[in-house]
Every structure is written in C-alpha cells, then in structure tokens.
C-alpha cells in the first residue's frame, strides 16, 4: 500500500533526525577506562573493597603461591603481610588506608586484624578459635565475625581501644558481620529461631531483620552512610537468588542481566550498586552496575579491545570508580580498577541538527496549514 505523502514526510524527517542526533544520545551509558591492579609475583587472587582514593584491597598469591592481603594503588600492588609464609586476606579499607581482614597461622587459626602500613594489629576474640574482619570505617571501627566459646559464630563490632562486642542474632545461634558505615551501623546475616538466615542491620540499639525477597535466606554485604544496603536474597521457593537494595524500609529486587541469579556486593553514597549476575542462557556470570533503576553489564561499558571478561564487581566508591575481577580466553585472571572516562559525557546535539529539526517541524506544520508559535528543543 502506498504511503500517504504526509506520513512519508514524517518518516523521512524521523530517519534524518535519527541519523544526526541519535549517535550522540547513544553514548549516554558510562564508559570506563580500565587498569589492572598488578600482582604479588604469583597467580590471581580476589578483589574485596576500595576507598574513595581508588585504593583496592583483597588477596593475591605471592611468589610462594600463598594468599597474601594486598593494597593496590595506581596499578602497583603491595603485600600487607610481612610474613610470606602466613596466609592473609584484606576485606575492607577506610579513607586513611587502614585495611581490615584476617591472618591465618600455620595451624589454620584465623584472627581478625587491621593492616596499617606493614603493621598488623590483632583485634581479639569472643572466646573461641577463629575470627575475621570484613569492613572498617573512618573511625577505625571494624565489623566481622568471631567464634564464641561454644563454637557458634557471632557478628561483632570493634572500636579502637576496646574489645569485640557480640551483636547477637535474630533468635538463632549464629550471625556474621559484613560491613560497617561511618555511623557505626553494622550489616550482615543472622540466624532466626527457625534456622534460616536473614540480612540484618545493627545500629547499637539492637539487631533489625531486613527480611527477604520471598525466600528463607538473605544476606547483606555492604552499607553506605545513608543506611542503604545491598546484598542478595532467595526468592520464593529458595531456588533463585537476586541482588537487592534495601532503603527506606523496603527491599528492592535488582533483577538480573537476563539469567537466573544475581548478587549485590558493593554500594556507594549515590545508591549505585555493583555485583555479579548470570546472563541469558546461563553460560556465564558478568559484573554489573545498578544505576538509575537499571542493571547494566559492565562488559558493555568498557572500550573495545579490552580482551577480558569481567565476571564480578566487588565495590564502587563515591567517585563512581569500580573494582572488578575478570579473566581472559587463555584462563588468566586479574583484578581491575574501572574509572569513568570523562570523554564519555553525552554530547549536546550540534547546531546544524537543531536548525534542521526546526526547519523540518516548520515545513510539516506549513504543509498541514497550521501556525507554529514556537519550537523548543530540550
């Protein structure tokens, strides 16, 4: 069927405007510059956390192929453990560069510690064998978990100069602390009387149950200074897990990148979250950025020719920098720092395109015998 002349004019104008304007608009998604974190002379390890200065902590294999806590700045990785024969992990870092984690001795006993330069401070215990530290705030308060004398595990808050404080549970036997914000609020997971675990928030006045997305298990991994939390929860039926964001008393399902499961690992002050998600087909797990109500695959936000597949993102800071882990087709894996490329800002439509837009609208209006009062382009 022939196209009506007026519809043809509209179609041609739409095509022309798309050609001129949409290439610029298509760059609205952020684009990241990527830098490798370096090595300690051995194989790949893990990325755990970062601060607003872009310092990343985690663990990597040293030249003796023993896991060692590290801090990476500017692509240079440095071991935080002076004893190469001792296994260690760093899981949190504050703005002063003090890291929190654990050191495991030759007998397999782990102790929660802080790393300040090459100085390691043991935080104590709750009467049992093992302890581990997960998060640290700018006041030096630490969150983690430790064994009690009876063998159960308890989330703790540590304040410098004090002792580990047992934060209790949600009615069951055990709990685990994952992070602490600058107000001293701790999040993690805690056992209920029924034996299930739920994400919790402990603000010094008691432990609050954050609920689930319908299943019997949830876990909080990070909290920002506004009290927004990210983690993951099982859906009804306990067969599928989704990343969540908890804010204003509500747990929000962040969905997936088209696959079945997703997990939230980090959150910044703007409420942007990062983590990992299955992709469609279930053949791989990709790192994601959740921003503006949408989950984005970080592999689509790095430049062409990167050559690595980012499989999870561990943390995001207030500048929008992201630390992630990826592997290449040869099986090599590495940690990375992603920094927003300033050249990726959305360009304004050019003046020729704006003039053409105005002219086209005037032409169509004239053809239709209409009076055009004004043309405004946003």
PDB file of C-alpha atoms in Angstrom, residues 159-376:
ATOM      1  CA  UNK A 159      36.015   0.058  68.427  1.00  0.00           C
ATOM      2  CA  UNK A 160      39.725   1.001  68.710  1.00  0.00           C
ATOM      3  CA  UNK A 161      40.930   0.682  72.290  1.00  0.00           C
ATOM      4  CA  UNK A 162      38.081  -1.655  73.166  1.00  0.00           C
ATOM      5  CA  UNK A 163      37.077  -5.260  72.715  1.00  0.00           C
ATOM      6  CA  UNK A 164      34.927  -7.169  70.247  1.00  0.00           C
ATOM      7  CA  UNK A 165      31.250  -6.661  71.011  1.00  0.00           C
ATOM      8  CA  UNK A 166      28.966  -9.616  70.303  1.00  0.00           C
ATOM      9  CA  UNK A 167      25.996  -8.245  68.307  1.00  0.00           C
ATOM     10  CA  UNK A 168      23.752 -11.252  68.939  1.00  0.00           C
ATOM     11  CA  UNK A 169      21.403 -12.931  66.476  1.00  0.00           C
ATOM     12  CA  UNK A 170      17.811 -12.809  65.261  1.00  0.00           C
ATOM     13  CA  UNK A 171      16.821 -15.603  67.608  1.00  0.00           C
ATOM     14  CA  UNK A 172      19.043 -18.391  66.365  1.00  0.00           C
ATOM     15  CA  UNK A 173      22.587 -19.416  67.258  1.00  0.00           C
ATOM     16  CA  UNK A 174      24.882 -17.577  64.840  1.00  0.00           C
ATOM     17  CA  UNK A 175      25.474 -14.352  62.917  1.00  0.00           C
ATOM     18  CA  UNK A 176      28.099 -12.844  60.608  1.00  0.00           C
ATOM     19  CA  UNK A 177      29.012  -9.155  60.205  1.00  0.00           C
ATOM     20  CA  UNK A 178      29.878  -8.000  56.679  1.00  0.00           C
ATOM     21  CA  UNK A 179      30.294  -4.217  56.739  1.00  0.00           C
ATOM     22  CA  UNK A 180      30.109  -1.061  58.873  1.00  0.00           C
ATOM     23  CA  UNK A 181      29.378   2.526  57.846  1.00  0.00           C
ATOM     24  CA  UNK A 182      30.712   5.777  59.327  1.00  0.00           C
ATOM     25  CA  UNK A 183      27.828   5.892  61.816  1.00  0.00           C
ATOM     26  CA  UNK A 184      28.908   2.523  63.197  1.00  0.00           C
ATOM     27  CA  UNK A 185      25.913   0.648  61.755  1.00  0.00           C
ATOM     28  CA  UNK A 186      26.774  -2.997  61.029  1.00  0.00           C
ATOM     29  CA  UNK A 187      25.113  -5.263  58.452  1.00  0.00           C
ATOM     30  CA  UNK A 188      25.418  -8.965  57.712  1.00  0.00           C
ATOM     31  CA  UNK A 189      23.369 -12.119  58.111  1.00  0.00           C
ATOM     32  CA  UNK A 190      21.922 -13.651  61.269  1.00  0.00           C
ATOM     33  CA  UNK A 191      20.136 -16.869  62.148  1.00  0.00           C
ATOM     34  CA  UNK A 192      16.472 -16.890  63.098  1.00  0.00           C
ATOM     35  CA  UNK A 193      14.957 -19.253  65.636  1.00  0.00           C
ATOM     36  CA  UNK A 194      13.676 -21.353  62.729  1.00  0.00           C
ATOM     37  CA  UNK A 195      17.229 -21.887  61.493  1.00  0.00           C
ATOM     38  CA  UNK A 196      17.000 -19.642  58.422  1.00  0.00           C
ATOM     39  CA  UNK A 197      19.325 -16.675  57.916  1.00  0.00           C
ATOM     40  CA  UNK A 198      18.168 -13.130  57.164  1.00  0.00           C
ATOM     41  CA  UNK A 199      20.043  -9.951  56.351  1.00  0.00           C
ATOM     42  CA  UNK A 200      20.326  -7.744  59.428  1.00  0.00           C
ATOM     43  CA  UNK A 201      21.163  -4.182  60.420  1.00  0.00           C
ATOM     44  CA  UNK A 202      22.542  -3.395  63.892  1.00  0.00           C
ATOM     45  CA  UNK A 203      22.716   0.282  64.902  1.00  0.00           C
ATOM     46  CA  UNK A 204      23.813  -0.083  68.525  1.00  0.00           C
ATOM     47  CA  UNK A 205      20.218  -0.312  69.745  1.00  0.00           C
ATOM     48  CA  UNK A 206      19.580  -3.854  68.603  1.00  0.00           C
ATOM     49  CA  UNK A 207      19.501  -6.065  65.533  1.00  0.00           C
ATOM     50  CA  UNK A 208      16.825  -5.483  62.861  1.00  0.00           C
ATOM     51  CA  UNK A 209      15.658  -8.113  60.388  1.00  0.00           C
ATOM     52  CA  UNK A 210      15.743  -6.722  56.831  1.00  0.00           C
ATOM     53  CA  UNK A 211      13.566  -9.526  55.513  1.00  0.00           C
ATOM     54  CA  UNK A 212      13.849 -11.319  52.168  1.00  0.00           C
ATOM     55  CA  UNK A 213      12.547 -11.233  48.611  1.00  0.00           C
ATOM     56  CA  UNK A 214      10.205 -14.107  49.426  1.00  0.00           C
ATOM     57  CA  UNK A 215      12.616 -16.907  50.277  1.00  0.00           C
ATOM     58  CA  UNK A 216      14.065 -18.139  53.545  1.00  0.00           C
ATOM     59  CA  UNK A 217      17.579 -16.682  53.184  1.00  0.00           C
ATOM     60  CA  UNK A 218      19.054 -13.224  52.655  1.00  0.00           C
ATOM     61  CA  UNK A 219      22.462 -11.681  53.253  1.00  0.00           C
ATOM     62  CA  UNK A 220      23.594  -8.044  53.495  1.00  0.00           C
ATOM     63  CA  UNK A 221      27.074  -7.348  52.122  1.00  0.00           C
ATOM     64  CA  UNK A 222      27.562  -3.568  52.169  1.00  0.00           C
ATOM     65  CA  UNK A 223      26.010  -0.431  53.670  1.00  0.00           C
ATOM     66  CA  UNK A 224      26.544   3.206  52.714  1.00  0.00           C
ATOM     67  CA  UNK A 225      26.475   6.232  55.009  1.00  0.00           C
ATOM     68  CA  UNK A 226      22.785   6.871  54.242  1.00  0.00           C
ATOM     69  CA  UNK A 227      21.901   3.405  55.501  1.00  0.00           C
ATOM     70  CA  UNK A 228      21.182   1.890  52.073  1.00  0.00           C
ATOM     71  CA  UNK A 229      22.212  -1.765  51.923  1.00  0.00           C
ATOM     72  CA  UNK A 230      22.973  -4.221  49.143  1.00  0.00           C
ATOM     73  CA  UNK A 231      23.240  -7.991  49.209  1.00  0.00           C
ATOM     74  CA  UNK A 232      21.205 -10.901  47.908  1.00  0.00           C
ATOM     75  CA  UNK A 233      18.121 -12.865  48.813  1.00  0.00           C
ATOM     76  CA  UNK A 234      16.406 -16.017  47.669  1.00  0.00           C
ATOM     77  CA  UNK A 235      13.025 -15.647  46.023  1.00  0.00           C
ATOM     78  CA  UNK A 236      10.016 -17.744  46.988  1.00  0.00           C
ATOM     79  CA  UNK A 237      10.900 -21.420  46.639  1.00  0.00           C
ATOM     80  CA  UNK A 238      14.570 -20.827  47.572  1.00  0.00           C
ATOM     81  CA  UNK A 239      15.829 -21.878  44.126  1.00  0.00           C
ATOM     82  CA  UNK A 240      16.707 -18.429  42.725  1.00  0.00           C
ATOM     83  CA  UNK A 241      18.741 -15.638  44.338  1.00  0.00           C
ATOM     84  CA  UNK A 242      18.577 -11.978  43.322  1.00  0.00           C
ATOM     85  CA  UNK A 243      20.631  -8.944  44.279  1.00  0.00           C
ATOM     86  CA  UNK A 244      18.716  -6.442  46.388  1.00  0.00           C
ATOM     87  CA  UNK A 245      18.900  -2.900  47.631  1.00  0.00           C
ATOM     88  CA  UNK A 246      17.346  -2.095  50.985  1.00  0.00           C
ATOM     89  CA  UNK A 247      16.435   1.562  51.549  1.00  0.00           C
ATOM     90  CA  UNK A 248      13.646   3.449  53.332  1.00  0.00           C
ATOM     91  CA  UNK A 249      12.418   0.258  54.951  1.00  0.00           C
ATOM     92  CA  UNK A 250      11.948  -1.594  51.672  1.00  0.00           C
ATOM     93  CA  UNK A 251      13.903  -4.384  49.985  1.00  0.00           C
ATOM     94  CA  UNK A 252      14.057  -3.861  46.225  1.00  0.00           C
ATOM     95  CA  UNK A 253      14.754  -6.682  43.771  1.00  0.00           C
ATOM     96  CA  UNK A 254      17.511  -5.566  41.358  1.00  0.00           C
ATOM     97  CA  UNK A 255      16.695  -8.415  38.946  1.00  0.00           C
ATOM     98  CA  UNK A 256      19.422  -9.917  36.693  1.00  0.00           C
ATOM     99  CA  UNK A 257      21.223  -9.448  33.379  1.00  0.00           C
ATOM    100  CA  UNK A 258      18.835 -11.924  31.778  1.00  0.00           C
ATOM    101  CA  UNK A 259      19.960 -15.006  33.658  1.00  0.00           C
ATOM    102  CA  UNK A 260      18.735 -16.723  36.815  1.00  0.00           C
ATOM    103  CA  UNK A 261      20.794 -15.456  39.769  1.00  0.00           C
ATOM    104  CA  UNK A 262      22.441 -12.194  40.819  1.00  0.00           C
ATOM    105  CA  UNK A 263      24.336 -10.973  43.897  1.00  0.00           C
ATOM    106  CA  UNK A 264      24.955  -7.464  45.224  1.00  0.00           C
ATOM    107  CA  UNK A 265      28.443  -6.820  46.630  1.00  0.00           C
ATOM    108  CA  UNK A 266      29.057  -3.063  46.868  1.00  0.00           C
ATOM    109  CA  UNK A 267      27.202   0.255  47.140  1.00  0.00           C
ATOM    110  CA  UNK A 268      28.251   3.917  47.161  1.00  0.00           C
ATOM    111  CA  UNK A 269      26.757   7.085  48.637  1.00  0.00           C
ATOM    112  CA  UNK A 270      24.743   7.740  45.477  1.00  0.00           C
ATOM    113  CA  UNK A 271      22.992   4.380  45.811  1.00  0.00           C
ATOM    114  CA  UNK A 272      24.770   2.791  42.847  1.00  0.00           C
ATOM    115  CA  UNK A 273      25.336  -0.913  43.435  1.00  0.00           C
ATOM    116  CA  UNK A 274      27.667  -3.468  41.857  1.00  0.00           C
ATOM    117  CA  UNK A 275      27.881  -7.244  41.908  1.00  0.00           C
ATOM    118  CA  UNK A 276      27.551 -10.250  39.636  1.00  0.00           C
ATOM    119  CA  UNK A 277      24.735 -11.730  37.602  1.00  0.00           C
ATOM    120  CA  UNK A 278      24.067 -14.710  35.371  1.00  0.00           C
ATOM    121  CA  UNK A 279      23.470 -13.706  31.775  1.00  0.00           C
ATOM    122  CA  UNK A 280      20.834 -15.122  29.437  1.00  0.00           C
ATOM    123  CA  UNK A 281      21.461 -18.763  28.666  1.00  0.00           C
ATOM    124  CA  UNK A 282      23.198 -19.342  31.997  1.00  0.00           C
ATOM    125  CA  UNK A 283      26.579 -19.851  30.355  1.00  0.00           C
ATOM    126  CA  UNK A 284      28.477 -17.087  32.192  1.00  0.00           C
ATOM    127  CA  UNK A 285      28.413 -14.653  35.089  1.00  0.00           C
ATOM    128  CA  UNK A 286      29.057 -10.979  34.372  1.00  0.00           C
ATOM    129  CA  UNK A 287      29.856  -7.999  36.575  1.00  0.00           C
ATOM    130  CA  UNK A 288      27.041  -5.482  36.815  1.00  0.00           C
ATOM    131  CA  UNK A 289      26.450  -1.845  37.710  1.00  0.00           C
ATOM    132  CA  UNK A 290      22.999  -0.947  39.022  1.00  0.00           C
ATOM    133  CA  UNK A 291      22.354   2.754  38.444  1.00  0.00           C
ATOM    134  CA  UNK A 292      19.252   4.825  37.780  1.00  0.00           C
ATOM    135  CA  UNK A 293      16.955   1.851  38.308  1.00  0.00           C
ATOM    136  CA  UNK A 294      18.688  -0.286  35.670  1.00  0.00           C
ATOM    137  CA  UNK A 295      21.156  -3.163  35.841  1.00  0.00           C
ATOM    138  CA  UNK A 296      23.952  -2.711  33.298  1.00  0.00           C
ATOM    139  CA  UNK A 297      26.530  -5.254  32.155  1.00  0.00           C
ATOM    140  CA  UNK A 298      29.944  -3.728  32.904  1.00  0.00           C
ATOM    141  CA  UNK A 299      31.406  -5.614  29.945  1.00  0.00           C
ATOM    142  CA  UNK A 300      29.367  -3.359  27.645  1.00  0.00           C
ATOM    143  CA  UNK A 301      30.726  -0.224  29.342  1.00  0.00           C
ATOM    144  CA  UNK A 302      34.435  -0.752  28.706  1.00  0.00           C
ATOM    145  CA  UNK A 303      36.193   0.132  25.480  1.00  0.00           C
ATOM    146  CA  UNK A 304      36.520  -2.266  22.551  1.00  0.00           C
ATOM    147  CA  UNK A 305      39.593  -4.468  22.554  1.00  0.00           C
ATOM    148  CA  UNK A 306      39.667  -4.858  26.341  1.00  0.00           C
ATOM    149  CA  UNK A 307      40.222  -8.604  25.948  1.00  0.00           C
ATOM    150  CA  UNK A 308      38.955  -9.671  29.381  1.00  0.00           C
ATOM    151  CA  UNK A 309      35.542 -10.724  30.655  1.00  0.00           C
ATOM    152  CA  UNK A 310      34.564  -9.050  33.929  1.00  0.00           C
ATOM    153  CA  UNK A 311      32.761 -11.708  35.978  1.00  0.00           C
ATOM    154  CA  UNK A 312      32.065  -9.798  39.195  1.00  0.00           C
ATOM    155  CA  UNK A 313      32.398  -6.305  40.637  1.00  0.00           C
ATOM    156  CA  UNK A 314      33.290  -6.134  44.319  1.00  0.00           C
ATOM    157  CA  UNK A 315      32.883  -2.463  45.195  1.00  0.00           C
ATOM    158  CA  UNK A 316      32.108   1.042  43.934  1.00  0.00           C
ATOM    159  CA  UNK A 317      33.282   4.276  45.553  1.00  0.00           C
ATOM    160  CA  UNK A 318      31.723   7.726  45.735  1.00  0.00           C
ATOM    161  CA  UNK A 319      33.593   8.862  42.602  1.00  0.00           C
ATOM    162  CA  UNK A 320      31.995   6.037  40.647  1.00  0.00           C
ATOM    163  CA  UNK A 321      35.208   4.012  40.409  1.00  0.00           C
ATOM    164  CA  UNK A 322      34.611   0.263  40.420  1.00  0.00           C
ATOM    165  CA  UNK A 323      36.873  -2.624  41.319  1.00  0.00           C
ATOM    166  CA  UNK A 324      36.148  -5.840  39.456  1.00  0.00           C
ATOM    167  CA  UNK A 325      37.612  -9.230  38.638  1.00  0.00           C
ATOM    168  CA  UNK A 326      37.958 -10.678  35.167  1.00  0.00           C
ATOM    169  CA  UNK A 327      39.514 -13.474  33.114  1.00  0.00           C
ATOM    170  CA  UNK A 328      40.670 -13.777  29.504  1.00  0.00           C
ATOM    171  CA  UNK A 329      40.312 -16.566  26.959  1.00  0.00           C
ATOM    172  CA  UNK A 330      43.675 -18.054  27.983  1.00  0.00           C
ATOM    173  CA  UNK A 331      42.414 -18.634  31.514  1.00  0.00           C
ATOM    174  CA  UNK A 332      44.437 -15.845  33.131  1.00  0.00           C
ATOM    175  CA  UNK A 333      42.522 -13.798  35.719  1.00  0.00           C
ATOM    176  CA  UNK A 334      43.163 -10.404  37.292  1.00  0.00           C
ATOM    177  CA  UNK A 335      41.687  -7.609  39.358  1.00  0.00           C
ATOM    178  CA  UNK A 336      40.876  -4.273  37.715  1.00  0.00           C
ATOM    179  CA  UNK A 337      40.076  -0.679  38.583  1.00  0.00           C
ATOM    180  CA  UNK A 338      37.439   0.959  36.377  1.00  0.00           C
ATOM    181  CA  UNK A 339      37.376   4.759  36.246  1.00  0.00           C
ATOM    182  CA  UNK A 340      34.675   6.733  34.461  1.00  0.00           C
ATOM    183  CA  UNK A 341      36.101   8.230  31.282  1.00  0.00           C
ATOM    184  CA  UNK A 342      35.402  11.977  31.243  1.00  0.00           C
ATOM    185  CA  UNK A 343      35.145  11.875  27.442  1.00  0.00           C
ATOM    186  CA  UNK A 344      32.059   9.657  27.690  1.00  0.00           C
ATOM    187  CA  UNK A 345      29.761  12.565  28.643  1.00  0.00           C
ATOM    188  CA  UNK A 346      26.665  12.866  26.458  1.00  0.00           C
ATOM    189  CA  UNK A 347      27.382  15.458  23.727  1.00  0.00           C
ATOM    190  CA  UNK A 348      24.860  18.183  23.048  1.00  0.00           C
ATOM    191  CA  UNK A 349      23.106  17.958  19.650  1.00  0.00           C
ATOM    192  CA  UNK A 350      25.007  20.046  17.086  1.00  0.00           C
ATOM    193  CA  UNK A 351      23.596  23.347  15.824  1.00  0.00           C
ATOM    194  CA  UNK A 352      23.103  22.086  12.221  1.00  0.00           C
ATOM    195  CA  UNK A 353      20.927  19.287  13.560  1.00  0.00           C
ATOM    196  CA  UNK A 354      18.916  21.708  15.676  1.00  0.00           C
ATOM    197  CA  UNK A 355      18.400  24.004  12.701  1.00  0.00           C
ATOM    198  CA  UNK A 356      17.271  21.075  10.592  1.00  0.00           C
ATOM    199  CA  UNK A 357      14.903  19.948  13.320  1.00  0.00           C
ATOM    200  CA  UNK A 358      13.305  23.384  13.477  1.00  0.00           C
ATOM    201  CA  UNK A 359      13.088  23.648   9.705  1.00  0.00           C
ATOM    202  CA  UNK A 360      11.524  20.229   9.417  1.00  0.00           C
ATOM    203  CA  UNK A 361       8.876  20.977  12.011  1.00  0.00           C
ATOM    204  CA  UNK A 362       8.049  24.298  10.301  1.00  0.00           C
ATOM    205  CA  UNK A 363       7.808  22.564   6.932  1.00  0.00           C
ATOM    206  CA  UNK A 364       5.420  19.920   8.222  1.00  0.00           C
ATOM    207  CA  UNK A 365       3.312  22.497  10.003  1.00  0.00           C
ATOM    208  CA  UNK A 366       3.088  24.634   6.873  1.00  0.00           C
ATOM    209  CA  UNK A 367       2.017  21.619   4.822  1.00  0.00           C
ATOM    210  CA  UNK A 368      -0.730  20.954   7.337  1.00  0.00           C
ATOM    211  CA  UNK A 369      -1.852  24.588   7.339  1.00  0.00           C
ATOM    212  CA  UNK A 370      -1.003  25.009  10.996  1.00  0.00           C
ATOM    213  CA  UNK A 371       0.515  28.055  12.655  1.00  0.00           C
ATOM    214  CA  UNK A 372       3.673  27.357  14.584  1.00  0.00           C
ATOM    215  CA  UNK A 373       4.031  29.564  17.661  1.00  0.00           C
ATOM    216  CA  UNK A 374       7.398  28.330  18.908  1.00  0.00           C
ATOM    217  CA  UNK A 375       9.860  25.482  18.543  1.00  0.00           C
ATOM    218  CA  UNK A 376      11.742  24.373  21.662  1.00  0.00           C
TER     219      UNK A 376
END
